PDB file of C-alpha atoms in Angstrom:
ATOM      1  CA  MET A   1       5.378 -19.485 -19.435  1.00 69.00           C
ATOM      2  CA  SER A   2       8.482 -17.767 -18.106  1.00 81.00           C
ATOM      3  CA  ALA A   3       7.004 -14.394 -17.067  1.00 76.00           C
ATOM      4  CA  LYS A   4       6.364 -13.768 -13.354  1.00 85.00           C
ATOM      5  CA  LEU A   5       5.317 -10.661 -11.474  1.00 87.00           C
ATOM      6  CA  ALA A   6       8.430  -9.761  -9.481  1.00 93.00           C
ATOM      7  CA  ALA A   7       7.571  -6.440  -7.865  1.00 95.00           C
ATOM      8  CA  THR A   8       5.118  -3.621  -7.440  1.00 96.00           C
ATOM      9  CA  VAL A   9       6.487  -0.066  -7.396  1.00 96.00           C
ATOM     10  CA  ILE A  10       4.656   2.856  -5.773  1.00 96.00           C
ATOM     11  CA  GLY A  11       5.491   6.470  -6.574  1.00 95.00           C
ATOM     12  CA  THR A  12       5.681   8.828  -3.607  1.00 97.00           C
ATOM     13  CA  PRO A  13       7.216  12.161  -2.590  1.00 97.00           C
ATOM     14  CA  ASP A  14       9.058  10.446   0.317  1.00 98.00           C
ATOM     15  CA  PRO A  15      10.052   6.817  -0.413  1.00 98.00           C
ATOM     16  CA  PRO A  16      11.699   6.120   2.982  1.00 98.00           C
ATOM     17  CA  GLN A  17       8.683   7.390   4.950  1.00 98.00           C
ATOM     18  CA  LEU A  18       6.121   5.424   2.937  1.00 98.00           C
ATOM     19  CA  ALA A  19       8.298   2.299   2.983  1.00 98.00           C
ATOM     20  CA  ASP A  20       8.437   2.531   6.787  1.00 98.00           C
ATOM     21  CA  PHE A  21       4.613   2.552   6.892  1.00 98.00           C
ATOM     22  CA  TYR A  22       4.290  -0.562   4.703  1.00 98.00           C
ATOM     23  CA  ARG A  23       7.200  -2.341   6.431  1.00 98.00           C
ATOM     24  CA  GLU A  24       5.351  -2.019   9.740  1.00 98.00           C
ATOM     25  CA  LEU A  25       1.936  -2.808   8.258  1.00 98.00           C
ATOM     26  CA  LEU A  26       3.090  -5.939   6.424  1.00 98.00           C
ATOM     27  CA  GLY A  27       5.906  -7.098   8.712  1.00 98.00           C
ATOM     28  CA  TRP A  28       8.274  -7.162   5.724  1.00 98.00           C
ATOM     29  CA  VAL A  29      12.008  -6.478   5.728  1.00 98.00           C
ATOM     30  CA  GLU A  30      13.977  -3.782   3.989  1.00 98.00           C
ATOM     31  CA  VAL A  31      16.316  -4.831   1.174  1.00 97.00           C
ATOM     32  CA  SER A  32      17.673  -1.454   0.071  1.00 97.00           C
ATOM     33  CA  ARG A  33      17.164   2.223   0.912  1.00 98.00           C
ATOM     34  CA  ASP A  34      18.209   5.610  -0.333  1.00 96.00           C
ATOM     35  CA  PRO A  35      16.275   8.897  -0.502  1.00 97.00           C
ATOM     36  CA  THR A  36      14.856   8.055  -3.948  1.00 98.00           C
ATOM     37  CA  TRP A  37      14.204   4.282  -3.727  1.00 98.00           C
ATOM     38  CA  VAL A  38      13.358   1.708  -1.055  1.00 98.00           C
ATOM     39  CA  ARG A  39      12.623  -1.999  -1.612  1.00 98.00           C
ATOM     40  CA  LEU A  40      10.816  -4.302   0.827  1.00 98.00           C
ATOM     41  CA  ARG A  41      10.234  -8.044   0.716  1.00 98.00           C
ATOM     42  CA  HIS A  42       8.544 -10.744   2.746  1.00 97.00           C
ATOM     43  CA  PRO A  43      10.924 -12.056   5.436  1.00 97.00           C
ATOM     44  CA  GLU A  44      10.918 -15.555   3.885  1.00 97.00           C
ATOM     45  CA  ARG A  45      10.740 -14.786   0.156  1.00 96.00           C
ATOM     46  CA  GLU A  46      12.776 -12.575  -2.159  1.00 96.00           C
ATOM     47  CA  ARG A  47       9.923 -11.992  -4.636  1.00 95.00           C
ATOM     48  CA  PRO A  48       7.503 -10.479  -5.185  1.00 94.00           C
ATOM     49  CA  SER A  49       8.721  -7.315  -3.539  1.00 97.00           C
ATOM     50  CA  LEU A  50       7.265  -3.861  -2.927  1.00 98.00           C
ATOM     51  CA  SER A  51       9.314  -0.800  -3.839  1.00 98.00           C
ATOM     52  CA  PHE A  52       8.856   2.939  -3.439  1.00 98.00           C
ATOM     53  CA  GLN A  53      10.301   5.427  -5.904  1.00 98.00           C
ATOM     54  CA  LEU A  54      10.582   9.189  -5.701  1.00 98.00           C
ATOM     55  CA  GLU A  55       7.863  11.107  -7.543  1.00 96.00           C
ATOM     56  CA  THR A  56       8.111  14.736  -6.491  1.00 96.00           C
ATOM     57  CA  ASP A  57       4.845  15.693  -8.230  1.00 94.00           C
ATOM     58  CA  HIS A  58       2.733  12.826  -6.840  1.00 91.00           C
ATOM     59  CA  GLU A  59      -1.003  13.576  -6.731  1.00 90.00           C
ATOM     60  CA  PRO A  60      -3.166  11.205  -4.658  1.00 91.00           C
ATOM     61  CA  PRO A  61      -6.195   9.804  -6.505  1.00 88.00           C
ATOM     62  CA  VAL A  62      -9.728  10.979  -5.892  1.00 87.00           C
ATOM     63  CA  TRP A  63     -12.026   8.354  -4.338  1.00 91.00           C
ATOM     64  CA  PRO A  64     -14.577   7.518  -5.455  1.00 88.00           C
ATOM     65  CA  GLN A  65     -13.351   8.347  -8.917  1.00 86.00           C
ATOM     66  CA  CYS A  66     -14.789  11.226 -10.896  1.00 82.00           C
ATOM     67  CA  ALA A  67     -14.106  12.840 -14.252  1.00 86.00           C
ATOM     68  CA  ASP A  68     -11.304  15.390 -14.591  1.00 85.00           C
ATOM     69  CA  ALA A  69      -9.514  14.297 -11.401  1.00 80.00           C
ATOM     70  CA  GLN A  70      -6.501  12.103 -10.673  1.00 84.00           C
ATOM     71  CA  GLN A  71      -7.633   8.495 -11.214  1.00 81.00           C
ATOM     72  CA  MET A  72      -6.494   5.522  -9.178  1.00 72.00           C
ATOM     73  CA  GLN A  73      -4.179   3.474 -11.387  1.00 81.00           C
ATOM     74  CA  ALA A  74      -3.740   0.546  -9.000  1.00 88.00           C
ATOM     75  CA  HIS A  75      -4.127  -0.344  -5.341  1.00 93.00           C
ATOM     76  CA  LEU A  76      -2.880  -2.995  -2.942  1.00 96.00           C
ATOM     77  CA  ASP A  77      -5.212  -5.618  -1.450  1.00 96.00           C
ATOM     78  CA  ILE A  78      -3.938  -6.827   1.920  1.00 97.00           C
ATOM     79  CA  GLU A  79      -5.499  -9.913   3.521  1.00 97.00           C
ATOM     80  CA  VAL A  80      -5.962  -9.755   7.297  1.00 97.00           C
ATOM     81  CA  ASP A  81      -7.369 -12.085   9.972  1.00 97.00           C
ATOM     82  CA  ASP A  82      -9.133  -9.392  12.008  1.00 97.00           C
ATOM     83  CA  LEU A  83     -10.456  -6.475   9.962  1.00 96.00           C
ATOM     84  CA  ASP A  84     -11.244  -4.146  12.862  1.00 96.00           C
ATOM     85  CA  ALA A  85      -7.957  -4.733  14.689  1.00 97.00           C
ATOM     86  CA  GLU A  86      -5.850  -4.345  11.537  1.00 97.00           C
ATOM     87  CA  THR A  87      -7.775  -1.228  10.545  1.00 97.00           C
ATOM     88  CA  GLN A  88      -6.965   0.338  13.911  1.00 98.00           C
ATOM     89  CA  ARG A  89      -3.330  -0.751  13.646  1.00 98.00           C
ATOM     90  CA  ALA A  90      -3.061   0.785  10.158  1.00 98.00           C
ATOM     91  CA  VAL A  91      -4.625   4.024  11.427  1.00 98.00           C
ATOM     92  CA  GLY A  92      -2.113   4.045  14.274  1.00 98.00           C
ATOM     93  CA  LEU A  93       0.670   3.789  11.678  1.00 98.00           C
ATOM     94  CA  GLY A  94      -0.691   6.799   9.770  1.00 98.00           C
ATOM     95  CA  ALA A  95      -3.392   5.430   7.438  1.00 98.00           C
ATOM     96  CA  SER A  96      -6.935   6.768   7.200  1.00 98.00           C
ATOM     97  CA  VAL A  97     -10.258   5.050   6.547  1.00 98.00           C
ATOM     98  CA  GLU A  98     -12.154   6.248   3.484  1.00 97.00           C
ATOM     99  CA  SER A  99     -15.718   7.420   3.998  1.00 95.00           C
ATOM    100  CA  HIS A 100     -16.845   5.711   0.755  1.00 94.00           C
ATOM    101  CA  GLN A 101     -16.921   1.953   1.359  1.00 96.00           C
ATOM    102  CA  PRO A 102     -18.436   0.254  -1.715  1.00 92.00           C
ATOM    103  CA  GLN A 103     -18.561  -3.265  -0.256  1.00 87.00           C
ATOM    104  CA  PRO A 104     -20.390  -4.162   2.933  1.00 82.00           C
ATOM    105  CA  GLY A 105     -18.664  -6.475   5.349  1.00 88.00           C
ATOM    106  CA  GLY A 106     -15.191  -7.880   4.994  1.00 95.00           C
ATOM    107  CA  VAL A 107     -13.401  -5.175   2.990  1.00 97.00           C
ATOM    108  CA  ARG A 108     -12.119  -1.787   4.172  1.00 97.00           C
ATOM    109  CA  VAL A 109     -10.906   0.914   1.762  1.00 97.00           C
ATOM    110  CA  MET A 110      -8.092   2.989   3.261  1.00 97.00           C
ATOM    111  CA  ARG A 111      -5.399   5.515   2.345  1.00 97.00           C
ATOM    112  CA  ASP A 112      -1.755   5.263   3.272  1.00 98.00           C
ATOM    113  CA  PRO A 113       0.044   8.343   4.676  1.00 98.00           C
ATOM    114  CA  HIS A 114       0.753   9.643   1.137  1.00 97.00           C
ATOM    115  CA  GLY A 115      -2.797   9.189  -0.166  1.00 95.00           C
ATOM    116  CA  HIS A 116      -2.511   5.893  -2.060  1.00 95.00           C
ATOM    117  CA  LEU A 117      -5.600   3.722  -1.735  1.00 95.00           C
ATOM    118  CA  PHE A 118      -5.334   0.197  -0.370  1.00 96.00           C
ATOM    119  CA  CYS A 119      -7.832  -2.343   0.904  1.00 96.00           C
ATOM    120  CA  LEU A 120      -7.736  -4.570   3.936  1.00 97.00           C
ATOM    121  CA  PHE A 121      -9.890  -7.635   3.486  1.00 96.00           C
ATOM    122  CA  LEU A 122     -10.896 -10.830   5.267  1.00 96.00           C
ATOM    123  CA  PRO A 123     -10.335 -14.230   3.608  1.00 94.00           C
ATOM    124  CA  GLY A 124     -13.211 -15.119   1.317  1.00 92.00           C
ATOM    125  CA  ASN A 125     -13.862 -11.522   0.240  1.00 90.00           C
TER     126      ASN A 125
END
């Protein structure tokens, strides 16, 4: 098989601002930046990368999902060693914790500063 996932791209009304949030959250480095596109990567690996593209009409998804509302198309799962500490760090960077938490324990559903859902989770969850 020669196909490999090389990148994930997130649409946002402000690519540089959202890239700054994820750069700090993940500890990744910036590869390229302009007002319409920013690409991040792990400091030791070129791929996969995480990019942010301009979408001026971005609508954050509704959570939990419901009919006739913007649906979540994808989300990032981010593994952490300390769920409470990383949740507080993410909040300090501009994220928010969702009130609906479908899994007890080692998973936390959150929103980034532009309303995209992501989960922090402990190993084994």
